[in-house]
Amino acid sequence: MSYKEQIDLQRLPAHIAIIMDGNGRWAKKQGKNRIFGHHKGVETVRKITDAGAQLGVKYLTLYAFSTENWGRPSFEVNALMELLVHTIRKETKQLNKNNICLKAIGNLEMLPPKCLRELKDAMELTKNNNRMTLTLALSYSARWEITEAVKQICQKVSSGQLNIAEVNEQLVAQNLSTAYMPDPELLIRTSGEQRISNYLLWQIAYSELFFTEKFWPEFDEEEFYKAICIFQQRERRFGKLNTTEQ
Ligand code: FPP
């Protein structure tokens, strides 16, 4: 039986987060430059977005550019930004057709103005779509996000809008850029690396982790379905005992 057939659609993870890794190494293996790998990576983004929406996943969050990625050679950073602008422009129609809402998290003000404009336009044009929300983490790092949340909360406390006694986990979560969605139940990382790399640190507290050896450009629907099947085979206890142990 294929992995897709094994998926229990009643127990789908509502939110899947992905660290798309290995574009550069994949390209090198083909004797091509890193940019070629990023272009191939966009094809995988398209495939996995469609597969997620078709299954009924409600939220898909992709790590497209980390705060640390600004430190790459400017040639690569520029190519990635160009690719982003181009892809967003090209795919907006398709997102609408598939009823997918595009959102972005991260320090978006750091993006080149053209890129930010394109992104904002696409988000505006897709904002009423409700089949799935595709969130791109761009110029994102979880520590930056948490620091921003702390600043917002402090501001409210210092202006007297909020009492320190009212600060709890729920309030912190409400001040994160992901406040509009549930925490991811499943986090996937490609390319054999087993790290979190400053991604959604608060939100993945109880996420199941799936690491695959496949590089992002070779990650496909079948591997995506496999990750969901493995997720469904695991027992999620949230720190409690399972029912037979009680
Ligand atoms: C990781 O591969 C990938 C990235 C840093 C960028 C991901 C970007 C895309 C897939 C294309 C743009 C995305 C969208 C949503 C339009 P790597 O470069 O770190 O590979 P390496 O670890 O082998 O060097």
Coordinates of N, CA, C and O in Angstrom, one line a residue, residues 44-56 60 94-95 98 100 131-132 221 224-225:
T44 N 9.7 22.0 -5.7 CA 9.3 21.2 -4.5 C 8.3 22.0 -3.7 O 7.3 21.4 -3.2
V45 N 8.5 23.3 -3.5 CA 7.5 24.1 -2.8 C 6.2 24.0 -3.4 O 5.2 23.7 -2.7
R46 N 6.1 24.1 -4.7 CA 4.8 24.0 -5.4 C 4.2 22.6 -5.2 O 3.0 22.5 -4.9
K47 N 5.0 21.5 -5.4 CA 4.5 20.2 -5.2 C 3.9 19.9 -3.8 O 2.8 19.4 -3.7
I48 N 4.7 20.3 -2.8 CA 4.3 20.0 -1.4 C 3.1 20.9 -1.0 O 2.2 20.5 -0.3
T49 N 3.0 22.1 -1.5 CA 1.9 23.0 -1.2 C 0.6 22.3 -1.8 O -0.4 22.2 -1.1
D50 N 0.7 21.9 -3.0 CA -0.5 21.3 -3.6 C -0.9 20.0 -2.9 O -2.0 19.8 -2.6
A51 N 0.1 19.2 -2.6 CA -0.1 17.9 -1.9 C -0.8 18.2 -0.5 O -1.8 17.5 -0.1
G52 N -0.3 19.2 0.2 CA -0.8 19.5 1.5 C -2.3 20.0 1.4 O -3.2 19.5 2.2
A53 N -2.5 20.9 0.5 CA -3.9 21.4 0.3 C -4.8 20.3 -0.1 O -6.0 20.2 0.4
Q54 N -4.4 19.4 -1.0 CA -5.3 18.3 -1.5 C -5.6 17.4 -0.3 O -6.8 16.9 -0.3
L55 N -4.7 17.1 0.5 CA -5.0 16.2 1.6 C -5.9 16.8 2.6 O -6.8 16.1 3.2
G56 N -5.8 18.1 2.8 CA -6.7 18.8 3.8 C -5.9 19.4 5.0 O -6.4 19.7 6.0
L60 N 0.5 25.2 6.4 CA 1.9 24.8 6.0 C 2.8 25.9 6.2 O 2.6 27.0 5.6
Q94 N -2.3 30.9 -9.1 CA -2.5 29.5 -8.8 C -3.0 29.4 -7.3 O -3.8 28.5 -7.0
L95 N -2.4 30.2 -6.4 CA -2.8 30.2 -5.0 C -4.3 30.5 -4.9 O -5.0 29.9 -4.2
N98 N -6.4 27.6 -6.1 CA -6.4 26.5 -5.2 C -7.0 27.0 -3.8 O -6.9 26.2 -2.8
I100 N -5.8 29.1 -1.6 CA -4.7 29.1 -0.6 C -4.4 30.5 -0.2 O -4.2 31.4 -1.1
R131 N -8.8 27.5 2.2 CA -8.6 26.0 2.2 C -7.4 25.7 3.0 O -7.4 24.7 3.8
M132 N -6.3 26.4 2.8 CA -5.1 26.2 3.5 C -4.3 27.5 3.6 O -4.4 28.4 2.7
E221 N 6.1 14.2 -3.0 CA 4.9 13.9 -2.4 C 5.0 12.6 -1.5 O 4.5 12.5 -0.4
F224 N 6.6 13.1 1.7 CA 5.7 14.0 2.5 C 4.6 13.1 3.1 O 4.4 13.2 4.3
Y225 N 4.1 12.2 2.3 CA 3.0 11.3 2.9 C 3.7 10.4 3.9 O 3.0 10.0 4.9

